[in-house]
Coordinates of C-alpha atoms in Angstrom, one line a residue:
M1 CA 0.0 0.0 0.0
S2 CA 1.3 3.4 -0.9
S3 CA 1.9 5.9 1.9
A4 CA -0.6 8.8 2.4
I5 CA 0.0 12.5 2.6
P6 CA -2.9 14.5 4.0
C7 CA -4.4 17.5 2.4
T8 CA -2.7 20.7 3.7
V9 CA -4.5 23.4 1.7
M10 CA -8.2 23.4 2.4
L11 CA -11.0 24.5 0.2
P12 CA -12.6 27.9 1.1
R13 CA -15.6 27.6 3.5
A14 CA -18.8 29.7 3.2
E15 CA -19.9 31.5 6.4
S16 CA -23.3 29.8 6.0
P17 CA -25.1 27.7 3.4
E18 CA -27.3 30.6 2.3
S19 CA -24.3 32.8 1.6
V20 CA -23.6 30.6 -1.5
G21 CA -27.2 29.8 -2.4
V22 CA -27.9 26.6 -0.4
D23 CA -31.1 26.4 1.6
S24 CA -30.2 25.3 5.2
K25 CA -33.8 24.2 5.8
V26 CA -33.5 21.7 3.0
L27 CA -30.2 20.6 4.4
A28 CA -31.8 20.0 7.8
E29 CA -34.5 18.0 6.1
Y30 CA -31.9 15.9 4.4
I31 CA -29.9 15.3 7.6
D32 CA -33.1 14.3 9.4
N33 CA -34.0 11.9 6.6
I34 CA -30.5 10.3 6.7
E35 CA -30.8 9.7 10.4
K36 CA -34.4 8.6 10.4
N37 CA -33.5 5.9 7.8
K38 CA -30.4 5.0 9.8
F39 CA -28.3 5.4 6.7
R40 CA -24.7 4.8 7.9
F41 CA -23.2 8.1 6.8
D42 CA -19.7 9.1 7.9
S43 CA -19.4 12.5 6.2
L44 CA -21.4 14.8 4.0
M45 CA -20.3 17.9 2.1
I46 CA -22.3 20.3 -0.1
F47 CA -20.3 22.6 -2.4
R48 CA -21.5 25.6 -4.4
H49 CA -20.1 28.6 -6.1
G50 CA -16.5 28.0 -5.2
K51 CA -17.0 27.3 -1.5
V52 CA -18.0 24.5 0.9
A53 CA -21.5 25.4 1.8
A54 CA -22.0 22.8 4.5
E55 CA -20.2 19.7 5.9
Y56 CA -21.2 17.1 8.5
Y57 CA -19.1 14.4 10.2
W58 CA -20.7 11.6 12.2
R59 CA -18.4 10.9 15.1
P60 CA -16.0 9.1 15.5
Y61 CA -15.3 10.1 11.9
T62 CA -13.6 13.5 11.2
E63 CA -12.5 15.6 8.3
N64 CA -9.1 14.0 8.5
T65 CA -10.2 10.4 8.3
F66 CA -9.0 8.5 5.2
H67 CA -11.9 6.5 3.9
D68 CA -12.1 3.4 1.7
M69 CA -13.4 4.6 -1.7
Y70 CA -14.1 1.3 -3.5
S71 CA -15.2 1.9 -7.1
F72 CA -14.6 5.7 -6.7
S73 CA -11.0 4.5 -7.3
K74 CA -12.0 3.6 -10.9
T75 CA -12.6 7.2 -11.8
V76 CA -9.1 8.1 -10.4
T77 CA -7.5 5.4 -12.5
A78 CA -9.4 6.4 -15.6
T79 CA -8.1 10.0 -15.0
A80 CA -4.6 8.6 -15.1
V81 CA -5.4 6.9 -18.4
G82 CA -6.7 10.3 -19.6
F83 CA -3.3 11.9 -18.9
A84 CA -1.5 9.0 -20.6
I85 CA -3.6 9.4 -23.7
D86 CA -3.0 13.1 -23.8
E87 CA 0.7 12.5 -23.5
G88 CA 0.7 10.0 -26.4
L89 CA 1.6 7.0 -24.2
L90 CA -1.7 5.3 -25.0
S91 CA -4.7 5.7 -27.3
L92 CA -8.3 4.4 -27.0
D93 CA -7.5 2.0 -29.8
T94 CA -4.4 0.5 -28.2
K95 CA -4.8 -3.3 -27.9
V96 CA -4.6 -4.6 -24.3
Y97 CA -2.7 -7.8 -25.3
S98 CA 0.0 -5.7 -27.0
F99 CA 1.5 -5.2 -23.6
F100 CA 1.5 -8.9 -22.8
P101 CA 3.0 -10.6 -26.0
E102 CA 3.8 -13.8 -24.1
K103 CA 0.1 -14.2 -23.3
Y104 CA -1.0 -13.3 -26.8
A105 CA 1.4 -15.9 -28.3
K106 CA -0.4 -18.7 -26.5
L107 CA -3.9 -17.8 -28.0
T108 CA -5.5 -19.5 -30.9
G109 CA -8.8 -19.4 -32.8
K110 CA -11.6 -17.4 -31.4
E111 CA -9.7 -16.4 -28.3
K112 CA -7.0 -14.7 -30.5
E113 CA -9.7 -13.0 -32.5
R114 CA -11.3 -11.6 -29.4
A115 CA -7.9 -10.5 -28.0
D116 CA -7.4 -8.5 -31.2
K117 CA -10.6 -6.6 -30.5
Q118 CA -9.9 -5.8 -26.8
T119 CA -8.7 -2.2 -26.4
I120 CA -8.3 0.5 -23.8
H121 CA -11.7 1.7 -24.8
S122 CA -13.1 -1.8 -24.0
L123 CA -11.8 -1.6 -20.5
L124 CA -12.8 2.0 -19.8
S125 CA -16.4 1.3 -21.0
M126 CA -16.6 -2.0 -19.1
R127 CA -17.1 -4.0 -22.2
S128 CA -13.9 -6.1 -22.0
G129 CA -15.5 -9.4 -22.9
K130 CA -14.1 -11.0 -19.7
N131 CA -15.9 -11.9 -16.6
I132 CA -13.6 -12.3 -13.5
S133 CA -15.1 -13.7 -10.4
L134 CA -15.6 -11.2 -7.7
F135 CA -14.3 -13.7 -5.1
A136 CA -11.2 -14.7 -7.0
D137 CA -8.4 -15.2 -4.4
K138 CA -6.2 -12.1 -4.6
E139 CA -3.9 -13.5 -2.0
K140 CA -2.9 -16.7 -3.9
N141 CA -3.0 -15.5 -7.5
D142 CA -0.9 -13.2 -9.6
W143 CA -3.5 -10.6 -10.6
T144 CA -2.3 -10.0 -14.1
D145 CA -2.0 -13.8 -14.9
M146 CA -5.5 -14.3 -13.4
Y147 CA -7.0 -11.7 -15.8
M148 CA -5.1 -12.5 -18.9
D149 CA -5.5 -16.3 -18.6
T150 CA -9.3 -16.0 -18.1
K151 CA -11.1 -16.9 -21.3
F152 CA -13.3 -14.4 -23.0
S153 CA -17.1 -14.8 -22.3
C154 CA -18.0 -12.8 -25.4
D155 CA -16.5 -10.4 -28.0
P156 CA -15.2 -7.2 -26.5
D157 CA -17.3 -4.0 -26.9
K158 CA -20.5 -6.2 -27.1
K159 CA -21.8 -6.6 -23.6
W160 CA -21.5 -4.3 -20.5
G161 CA -20.2 -6.0 -17.4
Y162 CA -19.0 -4.3 -14.2
I163 CA -15.7 -6.0 -13.7
S164 CA -13.3 -4.3 -11.3
E165 CA -10.3 -6.2 -12.7
N166 CA -10.7 -4.3 -16.0
I167 CA -9.5 -1.2 -14.2
Y168 CA -6.7 -3.0 -12.4
M169 CA -5.4 -3.9 -15.9
L170 CA -5.6 -0.2 -16.8
A171 CA -3.5 0.6 -13.7
K172 CA -1.0 -2.1 -14.8
I173 CA -0.8 -0.7 -18.3
V174 CA -0.3 2.9 -17.1
S175 CA 2.6 1.6 -14.9
I176 CA 4.1 -0.1 -18.0
V177 CA 3.9 2.9 -20.3
S178 CA 4.9 5.4 -17.7
G179 CA 7.5 3.4 -15.8
M180 CA 5.8 4.6 -12.6
T181 CA 3.0 3.5 -10.3
V182 CA -0.3 5.2 -10.8
T183 CA 0.3 7.2 -7.6
E184 CA 3.7 8.4 -8.8
Y185 CA 2.3 9.2 -12.2
L186 CA -0.6 11.2 -10.8
T187 CA 1.3 13.1 -8.1
P188 CA 2.8 15.9 -10.3
R189 CA -0.1 15.9 -12.8
L190 CA -3.1 15.9 -10.4
Y191 CA -2.3 15.7 -6.7
E192 CA 0.3 18.5 -6.5
P193 CA -1.6 21.0 -8.7
L194 CA -4.7 20.5 -6.5
E195 CA -2.6 20.7 -3.3
M196 CA -4.6 17.7 -2.1
G197 CA -1.8 15.6 -0.6
V198 CA -1.4 12.0 -1.8
P199 CA -4.1 9.4 -1.2
R200 CA -3.2 5.9 0.1
W201 CA -3.8 3.1 -2.4
E202 CA -3.9 -0.7 -1.9
G203 CA -2.2 -2.8 -4.5
D204 CA -1.1 -6.2 -5.8
H205 CA 1.9 -8.3 -4.7
D206 CA 4.3 -6.1 -6.8
G207 CA 2.9 -2.8 -5.6
I208 CA 0.8 -1.9 -8.6
E209 CA -2.3 -0.1 -7.5
S210 CA -5.5 -2.2 -7.6
G211 CA -7.0 0.4 -9.9
G212 CA -10.7 -0.6 -9.6
W213 CA -10.7 -0.4 -5.8
G214 CA -8.4 0.3 -2.9
I215 CA -7.8 4.1 -2.9
Q216 CA -8.4 5.9 0.4
M217 CA -9.2 9.6 0.5
S218 CA -10.1 12.1 3.1
T219 CA -13.3 14.0 2.5
E220 CA -11.3 17.0 1.6
Q221 CA -9.3 15.0 -1.0
M222 CA -12.5 13.5 -2.4
A223 CA -13.9 17.1 -2.7
K224 CA -10.9 18.5 -4.6
F225 CA -11.0 15.6 -7.0
T226 CA -14.7 16.2 -7.6
L227 CA -14.2 19.9 -7.9
V228 CA -11.7 19.8 -10.7
Y229 CA -14.2 17.9 -12.8
L230 CA -17.0 20.4 -11.9
Q231 CA -14.6 23.2 -13.1
D232 CA -14.1 21.5 -16.5
G233 CA -10.5 20.5 -15.5
M234 CA -9.5 24.0 -14.4
W235 CA -7.7 24.8 -11.2
N236 CA -6.4 28.2 -10.2
G237 CA -6.7 29.4 -13.8
K238 CA -4.8 26.5 -15.3
Q239 CA -6.1 23.5 -17.3
V240 CA -5.1 20.6 -15.1
L241 CA -7.2 17.8 -16.7
P242 CA -6.8 17.4 -20.5
K243 CA -9.7 18.9 -22.3
S244 CA -9.7 16.1 -24.8
W245 CA -10.2 13.6 -21.9
L246 CA -13.1 15.6 -20.4
D247 CA -14.8 15.5 -23.8
V248 CA -14.6 11.8 -24.1
C249 CA -14.9 10.5 -20.5
Q250 CA -18.3 12.3 -19.9
K251 CA -19.7 11.1 -23.2
S252 CA -22.3 8.3 -22.9
H253 CA -20.7 5.0 -24.1
I254 CA -23.5 2.8 -22.7
A255 CA -27.0 4.3 -23.2
K256 CA -28.6 2.6 -20.2
V257 CA -26.9 0.4 -17.7
P258 CA -28.7 -2.7 -16.5
C259 CA -28.7 -1.8 -12.8
V260 CA -31.7 -1.1 -10.7
I261 CA -29.8 1.2 -8.4
H262 CA -28.6 3.2 -11.3
D263 CA -32.0 3.3 -13.0
G264 CA -32.0 5.5 -16.1
T265 CA -28.4 6.4 -16.0
S266 CA -25.9 6.0 -18.9
Y267 CA -22.2 5.2 -18.5
G268 CA -19.2 7.1 -19.6
Y269 CA -15.6 6.2 -18.9
Q270 CA -15.8 5.1 -15.2
M271 CA -18.5 7.6 -14.3
W272 CA -22.3 7.6 -14.3
L273 CA -24.3 10.1 -16.3
N274 CA -27.9 11.4 -16.1
N275 CA -29.9 14.0 -18.0
N276 CA -32.9 14.7 -15.8
P277 CA -31.7 16.3 -13.6
K278 CA -28.3 16.6 -15.5
Y279 CA -25.5 15.2 -13.3
V280 CA -22.3 13.3 -13.4
R281 CA -21.7 10.8 -10.6
F282 CA -18.6 9.1 -9.2
D283 CA -19.6 6.0 -7.2
G284 CA -18.1 3.6 -4.8
L285 CA -19.6 0.5 -3.0
F286 CA -21.2 1.3 0.4
G287 CA -21.8 4.9 -0.6
Q288 CA -18.7 6.8 -1.6
I289 CA -20.6 9.2 -3.8
S290 CA -20.0 12.5 -5.6
V291 CA -22.9 13.9 -7.6
I292 CA -21.9 16.9 -9.8
F293 CA -24.7 19.3 -10.8
P294 CA -23.0 21.4 -13.5
E295 CA -26.0 23.6 -14.2
Y296 CA -26.0 24.7 -10.5
D297 CA -22.2 25.0 -10.1
A298 CA -22.5 22.5 -7.2
F299 CA -21.8 19.0 -6.0
V300 CA -23.2 16.8 -3.2
M301 CA -20.7 14.4 -1.8
F302 CA -20.6 11.8 1.0
N303 CA -18.8 8.9 2.5
A304 CA -20.9 6.1 3.9
S305 CA -20.6 2.5 5.2
D306 CA -23.9 1.2 3.9
P307 CA -24.8 -1.0 0.9
R308 CA -28.3 0.5 0.5
E309 CA -27.3 2.5 -2.6
Y310 CA -30.6 1.7 -4.2
E311 CA -32.2 3.8 -1.5
F312 CA -29.9 6.7 -0.8
I313 CA -28.8 7.5 -4.3
K314 CA -32.5 8.1 -5.3
D315 CA -32.9 9.9 -2.0
I316 CA -30.5 12.6 -3.0
F317 CA -32.9 13.9 -5.6
N318 CA -35.7 14.4 -3.1
F319 CA -33.6 17.3 -1.7
F320 CA -31.3 18.4 -4.6
P321 CA -31.3 20.3 -6.8
R322 CA -34.2 22.0 -5.0
G323 CA -31.8 22.8 -2.1
F324 CA -29.9 25.1 -4.4
I325 CA -31.5 28.6 -4.4
D326 CA -30.9 31.7 -6.5
S327 CA -30.8 34.2 -3.6
T328 CA -28.1 34.5 -1.0
S329 CA -28.5 35.8 2.6
E330 CA -26.6 35.9 5.9
K331 CA -27.4 34.3 9.2
S332 CA -27.3 36.0 12.6
A333 CA -24.5 35.1 15.1
E334 CA -26.9 33.0 17.1
E335 CA -28.1 31.1 14.0
L336 CA -24.5 30.5 12.9
A337 CA -23.6 29.1 16.3
Q338 CA -26.5 26.7 16.2
Y339 CA -25.7 25.7 12.7
K340 CA -22.1 24.9 13.7
R341 CA -23.4 22.8 16.6
D342 CA -25.8 20.9 14.4
S343 CA -23.0 20.0 11.9
I344 CA -21.4 17.6 14.5
R345 CA -23.3 14.3 14.5
K346 CA -23.0 11.0 16.2
C347 CA -22.9 7.7 14.3
Y348 CA -26.0 5.6 14.1
D349 CA -24.8 3.0 16.6
W350 CA -23.5 5.3 19.2
S351 CA -23.8 3.9 22.8
E352 CA -24.1 6.1 25.8
A353 CA -22.0 5.3 28.9
T354 CA -23.1 2.5 31.2
P355 CA -21.8 1.6 34.7
R356 CA -18.6 -0.4 34.8
N357 CA -18.7 -4.0 36.2
D358 CA -15.8 -4.3 38.6
K359 CA -16.6 -7.9 39.6
M360 CA -16.5 -9.2 36.0
E361 CA -13.5 -7.0 35.1
K362 CA -11.5 -8.5 37.9
L363 CA -12.5 -12.1 36.8
V364 CA -11.2 -11.7 33.3
D365 CA -8.4 -9.1 33.6
G366 CA -5.3 -10.3 31.9
K367 CA -6.6 -13.8 31.2
K368 CA -5.8 -15.2 27.7
I369 CA -8.9 -16.5 25.9
N370 CA -8.0 -19.1 23.2
L371 CA -10.7 -18.8 20.5
K372 CA -12.5 -21.4 18.4
I373 CA -13.6 -19.3 15.5
R374 CA -14.2 -19.4 11.7
D375 CA -11.4 -18.5 9.3
N376 CA -13.0 -15.3 8.0
I377 CA -13.7 -13.7 11.4
S378 CA -11.5 -10.6 11.7
A379 CA -11.8 -7.6 13.9
L380 CA -12.3 -5.8 10.6
G381 CA -15.5 -7.4 9.7
I382 CA -16.4 -9.8 6.8
M383 CA -16.8 -9.6 3.0
T384 CA -14.7 -6.5 2.7
Y385 CA -11.1 -7.6 2.5
F386 CA -11.1 -10.4 0.0
T387 CA -9.5 -8.0 -2.5
W388 CA -6.3 -7.7 -0.4
S389 CA -3.1 -9.3 -1.5
K390 CA -2.7 -10.6 2.1
H391 CA -5.9 -11.7 3.9
A392 CA -6.9 -10.8 7.4
G393 CA -9.0 -13.2 9.4
R394 CA -9.3 -15.9 12.1
M395 CA -8.9 -14.4 15.5
E396 CA -6.7 -16.8 17.5
Y397 CA -6.9 -15.4 21.0
C398 CA -7.9 -12.3 22.9
K399 CA -7.6 -10.8 26.4
F400 CA -8.5 -7.7 28.3
D401 CA -6.4 -5.3 30.3
F402 CA -8.7 -3.5 32.8
K403 CA -5.9 -2.2 35.1
S404 CA -4.6 0.4 32.6
E405 CA -5.9 3.9 32.9
T406 CA -7.6 3.3 29.6
P407 CA -8.9 -0.4 29.4
K408 CA -7.6 -2.4 26.4
F409 CA -8.7 -5.2 24.1
I410 CA -5.8 -7.4 23.0
W411 CA -6.0 -10.0 20.2
K412 CA -4.1 -11.9 17.6
E413 CA -5.3 -12.9 14.2
K414 CA -4.0 -14.5 10.9
N415 CA -1.3 -12.6 9.1
S416 CA -1.0 -10.1 12.0
E417 CA 1.0 -9.5 15.1
E418 CA -0.7 -9.1 18.5
N419 CA -2.7 -5.9 18.7
S420 CA -3.7 -3.8 21.7
I421 CA -6.4 -1.1 21.3
D422 CA -8.1 1.2 23.8
I423 CA -11.7 0.8 24.8
G424 CA -13.8 3.9 25.5
F425 CA -16.2 3.3 28.4
D426 CA -17.1 7.0 28.9
G427 CA -19.8 7.2 26.2
D428 CA -17.3 8.1 23.5
F429 CA -14.9 6.1 21.3
A430 CA -11.3 5.6 22.3
I431 CA -9.0 5.7 19.2
S432 CA -5.7 3.9 18.9
E433 CA -3.7 2.2 16.2
A434 CA -3.6 -1.4 15.1
T435 CA -1.9 -3.3 12.2
I436 CA -3.7 -6.1 10.5
A437 CA -2.3 -8.0 7.5
D438 CA 0.5 -5.3 7.3
V439 CA -2.1 -2.5 7.0
K440 CA -2.3 0.2 9.7
F441 CA -5.6 1.3 11.1
D442 CA -7.0 3.8 13.6
M443 CA -9.4 1.7 15.5
A444 CA -12.3 3.4 17.3
V445 CA -13.8 1.3 20.1
Q446 CA -16.7 1.7 22.5
G447 CA -17.3 -0.6 25.4
N448 CA -20.5 -1.1 27.4
W449 CA -21.4 -3.5 30.2
I450 CA -24.9 -4.8 29.9
G451 CA -25.3 -6.7 33.1
D452 CA -22.6 -9.3 33.1
K453 CA -22.1 -9.1 29.3
L454 CA -19.5 -6.9 27.7
K455 CA -20.3 -5.3 24.4
L456 CA -17.5 -4.0 22.1
N457 CA -18.3 -1.8 19.1
I458 CA -15.2 -1.9 17.0
R459 CA -14.9 0.6 14.1
P460 CA -11.7 0.6 11.9
L461 CA -11.8 4.3 11.0
G462 CA -12.3 4.9 7.3
R463 CA -13.2 1.3 6.6
T464 CA -16.8 0.6 5.7
Q465 CA -17.4 -2.3 8.1
R466 CA -17.6 -2.5 11.8
R467 CA -17.7 -5.5 14.2
E468 CA -19.8 -5.9 17.3
M469 CA -18.7 -8.5 19.8
I470 CA -20.7 -9.4 22.9
F471 CA -18.8 -11.5 25.5
K472 CA -20.6 -13.6 28.0
F473 CA -18.0 -14.7 30.5
T474 CA -18.0 -18.1 32.3
K475 CA -15.7 -19.7 34.8
N476 CA -13.8 -21.4 32.0
G477 CA -13.9 -18.8 29.3
A478 CA -16.4 -16.9 27.2
K479 CA -19.2 -17.3 24.7
I480 CA -19.0 -14.6 22.0
K481 CA -21.8 -13.3 19.8
S482 CA -20.1 -11.6 16.9
N483 CA -21.7 -9.6 14.1
A484 CA -20.3 -7.5 11.3
L485 CA -22.1 -4.7 9.5
P486 CA -22.9 -4.5 6.6
N487 CA -23.9 -8.2 6.9
L488 CA -24.2 -10.8 4.2
G489 CA -27.9 -10.3 3.7
E490 CA -27.5 -6.6 3.0
L491 CA -24.7 -7.4 0.5
L492 CA -26.8 -10.0 -1.3
V493 CA -29.6 -7.5 -1.7
F494 CA -27.2 -4.9 -3.0
Y495 CA -25.8 -7.3 -5.6
A496 CA -29.3 -8.3 -6.7
Y497 CA -30.2 -4.7 -7.3
F498 CA -26.9 -4.0 -9.0
S499 CA -27.5 -7.0 -11.3
G500 CA -30.8 -5.7 -12.3
F501 CA -33.2 -7.6 -10.1
K502 CA -35.7 -5.5 -8.1
I503 CA -36.6 -7.1 -4.8
P504 CA -40.1 -6.4 -3.3
N505 CA -39.9 -4.9 0.2
A506 CA -41.4 -8.0 1.9
I507 CA -38.9 -10.3 0.3
R508 CA -36.0 -8.0 1.0
S509 CA -37.1 -7.8 4.7
L510 CA -37.3 -11.6 4.8
I511 CA -33.8 -12.0 3.4
V512 CA -32.1 -9.4 5.7
N513 CA -34.0 -10.0 8.9
H514 CA -34.6 -13.7 8.9
V515 CA -32.8 -15.8 6.3
I516 CA -29.5 -14.0 6.8
K517 CA -29.6 -14.5 10.6
I518 CA -29.6 -18.3 9.9
A519 CA -26.8 -17.9 7.3
N520 CA -24.7 -15.8 9.6
A521 CA -25.1 -18.1 12.5
V522 CA -24.3 -21.2 10.5
W523 CA -21.8 -20.1 7.9
M524 CA -20.5 -16.5 7.5
D525 CA -20.4 -15.0 11.0
P526 CA -21.1 -17.6 13.6
D527 CA -20.9 -17.2 17.3
A528 CA -17.6 -18.2 18.9
K529 CA -16.3 -19.8 22.0
G530 CA -13.2 -19.3 24.0
K531 CA -11.4 -21.0 26.9
F532 CA -9.2 -19.4 29.4
E533 CA -5.6 -20.6 29.0
K534 CA -4.4 -22.5 32.0

């Protein structure tokens, strides 16, 4: 994973939403709606007329939190391709297999004919003719070999299919033609001109960025990237993005995508397009969304940890663009103070402080609990990290330190050293650092005693999953109820919608609230047991 440099030069802030033509009453309605529906938002920013009109952070998230961006990464990789085309390193007609002659030499018959048709355009428009399994093991396989050795399922440029590995291949090709990683290539061309620092990016075994996923940005970095597209590639009076790239990437290459959650949208080069209202959208799994409203000189942008895109994408348009107003006005000092207070929110699963349980804490303090647990159970959650080149998972043991000034949860899991993180028992999250599968995290943790049961709410900051663990201690060890959110049922519903299947509310509720409980208990996220080490 590449190192990250935070954004040091911030975008200008408006004194109030109304001062740049944003209706704070509509904003309040939007926030109320987000929280009423328990959408798991981490941050929200509204930008108009050159200034941040409003921003909200749901604690423990802050403006400095680097956040998983998932498929938002695709737009960043596509931007690198745009630079490479402008500089003559590539063209839209360049054949993909021309960079891998040893792979091409092994092809015969129809496979060779199809390889001859696969171009940079094919990858950018998601019509590569290849279908790579979402669950292909990224830890065991060479990513390039896995892609190139997969047989074509149809002719390129014939059928649209949302394959993240297409964009990994673009990242690989950019690294070949430039002699640099995508991060190194973009730094002088994009990151430095925008004074946005350098995002962190996960990659393959050789350090090539994953391209279609894996970039991490702060809300400010995400906003600057969005803004340069809103401004037609201009920044501080200079053309940063090539004009030729802007002309082609925002052109509709797929008239209508077969996704329910993107109903009515067309597809450009790694961005979603719509005409009524007119907008351009960058989109990442779990809700890493930027919606650009060019007619209003504005964008609405948020980071979330929730797979219900089929709900909250459509929800945006209940409030915008009607929240953009023509007139501007100023607020009183009292109104401004209240507005500032309201911009600080608490996450949907916030727990208020409960009394400590001294008796149980003395019983378990310092005792090592050897765990009998499934391979995929990590403190990070499930279903999120299968794209890593080194897998997290299988917690081996845990213990608690209640004698420290700040209590600690200590554990060991696969591909990781022992970690020790602070537990907040005061109604707030304690934040400390952990390293899992060679990746560093800021871990935010709340602890609550519920009678004799200890509940831990574990949030790897900037990651879109959290884990809840409830320990019921016995004389010999503990029984542990463990749940990760989003859970498998929510993800299944998401993929059904993304694949074009609309699920009636009653069936969706049955899947998420009933079927998934059984599946989790038996298969994906079962309860665990642990014994005190003698």
